[in-house]
CSV table of C-alpha atoms and ligand atoms in Angstrom, one decimal:
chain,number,residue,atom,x,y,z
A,142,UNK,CA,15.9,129.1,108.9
A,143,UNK,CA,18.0,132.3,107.6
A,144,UNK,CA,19.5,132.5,111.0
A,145,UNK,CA,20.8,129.0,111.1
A,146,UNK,CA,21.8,129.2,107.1
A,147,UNK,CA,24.2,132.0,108.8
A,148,UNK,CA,25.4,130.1,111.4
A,149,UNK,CA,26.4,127.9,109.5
A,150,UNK,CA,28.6,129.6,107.7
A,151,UNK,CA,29.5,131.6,110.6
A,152,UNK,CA,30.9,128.4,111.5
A,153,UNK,CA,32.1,126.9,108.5
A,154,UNK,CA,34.5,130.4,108.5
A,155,UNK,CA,35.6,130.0,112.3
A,156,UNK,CA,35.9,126.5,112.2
A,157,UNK,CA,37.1,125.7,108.7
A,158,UNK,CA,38.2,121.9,109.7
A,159,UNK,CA,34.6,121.0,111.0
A,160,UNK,CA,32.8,118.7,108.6
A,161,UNK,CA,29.8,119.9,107.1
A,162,UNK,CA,27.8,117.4,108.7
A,163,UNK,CA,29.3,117.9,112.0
A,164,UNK,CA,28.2,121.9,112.0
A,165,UNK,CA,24.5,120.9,110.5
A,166,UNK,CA,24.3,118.7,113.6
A,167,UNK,CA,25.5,121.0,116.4
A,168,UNK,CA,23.2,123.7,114.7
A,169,UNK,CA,20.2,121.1,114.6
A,170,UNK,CA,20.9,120.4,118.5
A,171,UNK,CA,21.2,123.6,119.1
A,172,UNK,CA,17.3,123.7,117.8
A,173,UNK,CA,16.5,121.1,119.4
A,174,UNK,CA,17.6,121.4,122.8
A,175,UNK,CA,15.8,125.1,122.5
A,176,UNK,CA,12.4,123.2,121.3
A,177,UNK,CA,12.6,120.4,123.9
A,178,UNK,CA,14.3,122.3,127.1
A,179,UNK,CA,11.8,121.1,129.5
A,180,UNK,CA,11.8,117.6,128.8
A,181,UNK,CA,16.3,118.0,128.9
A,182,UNK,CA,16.3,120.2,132.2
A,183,UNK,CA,16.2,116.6,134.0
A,184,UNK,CA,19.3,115.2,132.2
A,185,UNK,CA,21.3,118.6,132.1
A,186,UNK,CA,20.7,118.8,135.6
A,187,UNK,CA,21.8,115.4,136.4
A,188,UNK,CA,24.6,115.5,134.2
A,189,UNK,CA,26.4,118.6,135.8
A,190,UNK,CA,25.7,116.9,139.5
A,191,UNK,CA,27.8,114.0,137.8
A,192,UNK,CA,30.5,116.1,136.9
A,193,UNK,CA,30.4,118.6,140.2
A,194,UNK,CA,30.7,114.9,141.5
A,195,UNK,CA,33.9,114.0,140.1
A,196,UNK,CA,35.1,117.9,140.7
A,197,UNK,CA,34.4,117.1,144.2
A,198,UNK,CA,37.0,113.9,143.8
A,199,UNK,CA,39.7,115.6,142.8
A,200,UNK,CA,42.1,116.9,144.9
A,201,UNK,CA,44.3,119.4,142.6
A,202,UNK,CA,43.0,121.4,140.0
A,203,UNK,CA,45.3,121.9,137.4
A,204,UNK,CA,43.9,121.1,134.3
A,205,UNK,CA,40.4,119.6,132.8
A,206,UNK,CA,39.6,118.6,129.6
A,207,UNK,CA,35.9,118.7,128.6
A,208,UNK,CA,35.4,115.6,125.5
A,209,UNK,CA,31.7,116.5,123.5
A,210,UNK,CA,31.6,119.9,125.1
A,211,UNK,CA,29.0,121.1,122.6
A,212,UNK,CA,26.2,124.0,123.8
A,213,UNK,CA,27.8,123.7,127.6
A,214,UNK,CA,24.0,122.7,128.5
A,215,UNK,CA,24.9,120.1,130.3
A,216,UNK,CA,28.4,121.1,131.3
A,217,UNK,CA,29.1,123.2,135.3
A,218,UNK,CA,31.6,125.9,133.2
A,219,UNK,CA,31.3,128.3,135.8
A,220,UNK,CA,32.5,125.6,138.1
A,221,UNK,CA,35.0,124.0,136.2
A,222,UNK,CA,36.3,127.6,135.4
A,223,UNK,CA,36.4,129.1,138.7
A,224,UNK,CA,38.0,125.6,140.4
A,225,UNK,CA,40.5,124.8,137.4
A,226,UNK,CA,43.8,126.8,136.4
A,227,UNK,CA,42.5,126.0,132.7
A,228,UNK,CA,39.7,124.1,131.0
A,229,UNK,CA,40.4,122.5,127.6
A,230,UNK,CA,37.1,122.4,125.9
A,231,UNK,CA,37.1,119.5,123.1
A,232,UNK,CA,34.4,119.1,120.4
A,233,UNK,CA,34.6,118.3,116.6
A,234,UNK,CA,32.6,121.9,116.1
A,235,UNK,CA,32.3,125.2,118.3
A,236,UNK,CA,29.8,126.9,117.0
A,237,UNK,CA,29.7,130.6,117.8
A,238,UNK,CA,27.7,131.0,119.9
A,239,UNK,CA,29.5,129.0,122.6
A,240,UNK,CA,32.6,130.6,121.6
A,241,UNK,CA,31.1,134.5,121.8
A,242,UNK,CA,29.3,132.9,125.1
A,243,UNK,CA,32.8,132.0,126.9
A,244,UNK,CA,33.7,135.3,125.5
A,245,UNK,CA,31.0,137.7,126.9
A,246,UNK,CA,31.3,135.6,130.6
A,247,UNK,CA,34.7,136.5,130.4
A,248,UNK,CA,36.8,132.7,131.5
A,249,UNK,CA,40.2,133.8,130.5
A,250,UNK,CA,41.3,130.3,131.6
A,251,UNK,CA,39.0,128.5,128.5
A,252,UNK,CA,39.9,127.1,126.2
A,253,UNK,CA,38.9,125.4,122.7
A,254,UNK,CA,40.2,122.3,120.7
A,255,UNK,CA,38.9,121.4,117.6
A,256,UNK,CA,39.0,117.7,117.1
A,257,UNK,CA,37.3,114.6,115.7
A,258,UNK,CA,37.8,112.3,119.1
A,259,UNK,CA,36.4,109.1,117.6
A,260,UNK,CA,39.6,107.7,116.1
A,261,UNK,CA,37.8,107.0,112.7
A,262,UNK,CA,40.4,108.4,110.1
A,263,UNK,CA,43.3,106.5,111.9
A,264,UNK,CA,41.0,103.1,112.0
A,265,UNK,CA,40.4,103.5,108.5
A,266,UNK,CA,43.8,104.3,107.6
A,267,UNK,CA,44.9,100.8,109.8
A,268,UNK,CA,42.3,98.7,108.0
A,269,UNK,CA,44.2,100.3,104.5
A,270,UNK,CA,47.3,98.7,105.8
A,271,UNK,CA,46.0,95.6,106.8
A,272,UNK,CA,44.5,95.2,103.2
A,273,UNK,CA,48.1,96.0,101.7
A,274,UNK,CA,50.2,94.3,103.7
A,275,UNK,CA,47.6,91.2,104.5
A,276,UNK,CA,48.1,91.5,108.1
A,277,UNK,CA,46.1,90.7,110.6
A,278,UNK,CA,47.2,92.6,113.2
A,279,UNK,CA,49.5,95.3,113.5
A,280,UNK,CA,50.0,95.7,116.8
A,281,UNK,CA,49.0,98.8,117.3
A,282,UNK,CA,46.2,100.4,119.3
A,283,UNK,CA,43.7,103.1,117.9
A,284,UNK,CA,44.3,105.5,121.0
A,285,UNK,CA,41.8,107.9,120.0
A,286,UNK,CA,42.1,109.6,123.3
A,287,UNK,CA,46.2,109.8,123.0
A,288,UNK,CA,46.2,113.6,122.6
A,289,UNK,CA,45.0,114.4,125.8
A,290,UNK,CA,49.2,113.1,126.9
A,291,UNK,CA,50.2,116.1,125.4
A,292,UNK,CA,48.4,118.3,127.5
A,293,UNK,CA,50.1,119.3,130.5
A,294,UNK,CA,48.9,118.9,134.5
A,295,UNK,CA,45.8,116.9,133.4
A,296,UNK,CA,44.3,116.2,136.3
A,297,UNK,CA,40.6,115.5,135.2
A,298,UNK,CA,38.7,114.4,131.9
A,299,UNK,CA,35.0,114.4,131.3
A,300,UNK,CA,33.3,112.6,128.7
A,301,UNK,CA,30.0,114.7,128.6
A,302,UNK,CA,27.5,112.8,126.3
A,303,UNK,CA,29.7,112.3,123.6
A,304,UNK,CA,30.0,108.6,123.6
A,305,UNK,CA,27.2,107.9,121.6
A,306,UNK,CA,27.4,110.6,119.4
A,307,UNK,CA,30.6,108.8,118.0
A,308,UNK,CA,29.1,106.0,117.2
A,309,UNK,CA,26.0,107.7,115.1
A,310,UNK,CA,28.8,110.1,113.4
A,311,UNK,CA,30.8,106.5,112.7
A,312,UNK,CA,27.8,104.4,111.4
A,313,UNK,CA,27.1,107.8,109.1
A,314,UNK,CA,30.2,108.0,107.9
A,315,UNK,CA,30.4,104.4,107.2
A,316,UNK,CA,27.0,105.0,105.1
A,317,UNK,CA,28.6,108.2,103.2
A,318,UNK,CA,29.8,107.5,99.7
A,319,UNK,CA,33.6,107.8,100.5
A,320,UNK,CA,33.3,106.5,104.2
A,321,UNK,CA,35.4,103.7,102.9
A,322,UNK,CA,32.7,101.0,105.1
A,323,UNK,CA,34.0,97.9,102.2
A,324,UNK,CA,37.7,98.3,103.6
A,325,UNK,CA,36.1,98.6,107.2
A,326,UNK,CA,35.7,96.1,109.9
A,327,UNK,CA,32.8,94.6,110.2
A,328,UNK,CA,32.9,95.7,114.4
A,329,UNK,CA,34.4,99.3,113.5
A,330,UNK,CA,31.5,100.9,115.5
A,331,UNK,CA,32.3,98.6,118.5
A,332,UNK,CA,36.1,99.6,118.1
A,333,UNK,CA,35.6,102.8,118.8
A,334,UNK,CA,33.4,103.0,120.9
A,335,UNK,CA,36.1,100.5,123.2
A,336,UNK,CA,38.6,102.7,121.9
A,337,UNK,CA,37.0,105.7,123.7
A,338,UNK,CA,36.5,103.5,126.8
A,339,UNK,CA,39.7,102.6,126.8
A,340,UNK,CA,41.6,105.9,126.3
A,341,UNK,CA,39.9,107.7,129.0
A,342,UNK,CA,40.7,104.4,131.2
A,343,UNK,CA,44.3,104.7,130.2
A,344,UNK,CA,44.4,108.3,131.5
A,345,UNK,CA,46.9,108.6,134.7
A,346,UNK,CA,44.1,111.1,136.0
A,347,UNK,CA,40.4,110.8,137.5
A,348,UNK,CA,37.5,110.2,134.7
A,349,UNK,CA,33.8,111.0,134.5
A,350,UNK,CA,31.5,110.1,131.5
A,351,UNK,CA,27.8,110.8,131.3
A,352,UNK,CA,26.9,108.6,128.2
A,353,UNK,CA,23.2,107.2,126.7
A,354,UNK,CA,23.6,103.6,126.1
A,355,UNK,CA,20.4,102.8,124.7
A,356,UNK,CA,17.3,103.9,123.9
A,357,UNK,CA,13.5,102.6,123.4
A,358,UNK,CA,10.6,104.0,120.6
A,359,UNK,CA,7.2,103.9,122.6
A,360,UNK,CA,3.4,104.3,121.7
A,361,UNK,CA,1.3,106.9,123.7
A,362,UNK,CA,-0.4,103.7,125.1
A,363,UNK,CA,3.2,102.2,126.1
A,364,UNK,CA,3.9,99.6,123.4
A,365,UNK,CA,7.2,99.4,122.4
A,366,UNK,CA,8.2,100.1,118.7
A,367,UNK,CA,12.2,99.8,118.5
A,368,UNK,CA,15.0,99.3,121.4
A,369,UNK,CA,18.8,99.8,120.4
A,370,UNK,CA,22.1,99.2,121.9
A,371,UNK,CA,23.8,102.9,121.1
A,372,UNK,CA,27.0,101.0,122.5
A,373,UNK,CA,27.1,98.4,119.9
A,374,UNK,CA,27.8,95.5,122.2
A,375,UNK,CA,30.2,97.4,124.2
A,376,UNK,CA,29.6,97.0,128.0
A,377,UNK,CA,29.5,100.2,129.3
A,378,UNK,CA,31.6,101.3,132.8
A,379,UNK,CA,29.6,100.6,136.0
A,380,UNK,CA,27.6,103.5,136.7
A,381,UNK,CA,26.9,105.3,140.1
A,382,UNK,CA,23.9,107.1,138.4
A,383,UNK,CA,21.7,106.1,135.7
A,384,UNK,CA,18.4,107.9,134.3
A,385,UNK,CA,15.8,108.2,131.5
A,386,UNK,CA,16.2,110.6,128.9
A,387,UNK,CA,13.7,112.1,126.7
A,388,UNK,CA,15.3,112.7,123.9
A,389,UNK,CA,12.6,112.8,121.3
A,390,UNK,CA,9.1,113.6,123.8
A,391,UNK,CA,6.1,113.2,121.7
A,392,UNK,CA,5.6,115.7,119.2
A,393,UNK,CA,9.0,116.2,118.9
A,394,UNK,CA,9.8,113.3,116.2
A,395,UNK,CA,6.0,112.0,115.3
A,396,UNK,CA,2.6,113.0,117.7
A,397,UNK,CA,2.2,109.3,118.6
A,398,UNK,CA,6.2,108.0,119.8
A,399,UNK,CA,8.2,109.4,121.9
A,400,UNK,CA,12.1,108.0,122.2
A,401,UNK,CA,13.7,107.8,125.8
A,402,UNK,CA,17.6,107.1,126.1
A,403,UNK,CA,18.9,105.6,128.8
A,404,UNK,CA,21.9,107.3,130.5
A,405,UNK,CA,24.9,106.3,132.7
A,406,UNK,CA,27.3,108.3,134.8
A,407,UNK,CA,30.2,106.5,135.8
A,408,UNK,CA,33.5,107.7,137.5
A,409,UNK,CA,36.9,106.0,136.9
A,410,UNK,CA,36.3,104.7,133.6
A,411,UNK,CA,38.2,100.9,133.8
A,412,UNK,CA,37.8,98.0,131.1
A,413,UNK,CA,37.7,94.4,131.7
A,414,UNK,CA,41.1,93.0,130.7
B,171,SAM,C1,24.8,115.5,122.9
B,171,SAM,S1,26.1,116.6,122.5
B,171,SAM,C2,26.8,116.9,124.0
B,171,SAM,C3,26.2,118.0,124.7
B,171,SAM,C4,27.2,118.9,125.4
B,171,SAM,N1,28.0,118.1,126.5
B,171,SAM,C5,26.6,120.1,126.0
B,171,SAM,O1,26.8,120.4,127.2
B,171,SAM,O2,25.9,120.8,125.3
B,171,SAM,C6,27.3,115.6,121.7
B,171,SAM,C7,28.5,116.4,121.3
B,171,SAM,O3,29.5,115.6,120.8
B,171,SAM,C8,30.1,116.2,119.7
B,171,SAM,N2,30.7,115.1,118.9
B,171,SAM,C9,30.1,114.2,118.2
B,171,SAM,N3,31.0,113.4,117.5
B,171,SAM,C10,32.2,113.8,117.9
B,171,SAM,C11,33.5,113.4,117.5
B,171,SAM,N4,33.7,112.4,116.7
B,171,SAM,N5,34.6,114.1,118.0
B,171,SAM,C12,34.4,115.2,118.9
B,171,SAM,N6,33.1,115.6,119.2
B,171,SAM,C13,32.1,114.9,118.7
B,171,SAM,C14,29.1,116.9,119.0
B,171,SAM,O4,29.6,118.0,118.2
B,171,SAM,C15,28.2,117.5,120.2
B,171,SAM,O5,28.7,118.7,120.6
């Protein structure tokens, strides 16, 4: 408990831009993925294969931008650091420890961005103008992902578990007392979740994303308590991978349920026009 109290502000002084919330949740995966590393070593594992995959398809290695780097659990950085001239490692928190970790394994060529990739603040600040001016549309796309123009020599991205992790920050926010949910769409989830989709397919340069797109609450003897759609109606790319995670084994959340997403890995992010 006193150790995380001082990561957290550890955190909240190297990262000063990080929301609250978003430090309290990268220190409570942290925790997590420490308490339930047996039952992750399956996904991590799978994950990085994913992404060696897509290292594998490219043929220069200029640049590569990590999106929901995190804890690097489930991200090859060794890899990615020795095979790239620079990695850009994107996340809306770094907590120390990742950064002291790149540090002490000395990857001169990595880098960190601090960033909130889910295109919230500029959604909410369209829907403002929509209100004002009573327009319906403005013509405009969200282009969450329209940073990653500015980065020179880009020649791969890689959405590593992040996906859905937007959408639970979104619907939070949109629950918060100032996350402005009246002046909202009604779909605002679903738009950025498309909106991520359809950044990384606007990329001129090869894409992977590992992403959970659902997941299912089950009894020890098997009965199913809950299912949800962590995509909100979005279809999800077509994937040339796809597993079981167990996020929450039993024990973990209740003794009784245990909840199992279900991931994708898919290479080449397109969406249907
Ligand atoms: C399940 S973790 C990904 C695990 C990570 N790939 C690893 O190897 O440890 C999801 C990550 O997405 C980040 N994240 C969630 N919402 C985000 C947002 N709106 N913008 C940027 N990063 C976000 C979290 O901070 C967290 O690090």
């Amino acid at each position: 408990m006193l150790a995380e109290a001082l990561l957290f502000a550890v955190t909240r002084l190297t990262s000063p831009r990080s929301r609250s919330a978003a430090v309290r949740d990268a220190i409570g995966l942290r925790a997590r993925a420490r308490r339930c590393h047996v039952a992750w070593a399956e996904h991590q594992a799978r994950t990085r294969a994913a992404i060696d995959r897509a290292i594998d398809g490219v043929a220069v290695r200029r640049t590569v931008v990590v999106l929901g780097s995190g804890l690097l659990l489930d991200v090859p950085i060794d890899r990615l650091s020795s095979m790239f001239n620079r990695v850009v490692l994107v996340d809306i928190v770094h907590l120390p420890t990742v950064r002291l970790k790149v540090l002490l394994r000395r990857y001169p060529n990595v880098t960190f961005m601090t960033r909130d990739i889910s295109g919230y603040d500029k959604l909410a600040e369209q829907s403002r103008i929509k209100l004002a001016t009573g327009q319906d549309d403005l013509g405009v796309r969200l282009d969450p992902l329209g940073f990653l123009r500015k980065i020179d020599e880009l020649d791969l991205v890689i959405s590593a578990n992040v996906l859905s992790q937007i959408a639970v920050g979104a619907v939070s926010r949109l629950h918060s007392k100032d996350g402005q949910a009246r002046i909202m769409p009604d779909d605002a989830v679903a738009q950025l979740v498309a909106g991520h989709l359809d950044g990384l397919a606007q990329l001129p340069c090869k894409t992977v994303i590992v992403t959970d797109v659902s997941y299912i609450r089950r009894r020890r003897d098997g009965g199913v308590i809950e299912t949800r759609d962590l995509l909100h109606g979005v279809t999800p790319p077509i994937p040339f991978d796809a597993w079981d995670w167990p996020v929450a084994p039993f024990g973990e959340e209740s003794a009784d349920e245990e909840r199992v997403h279900h991931v994708i890995a898919a290479e080449d992010v397109a969406v249907d026009l």
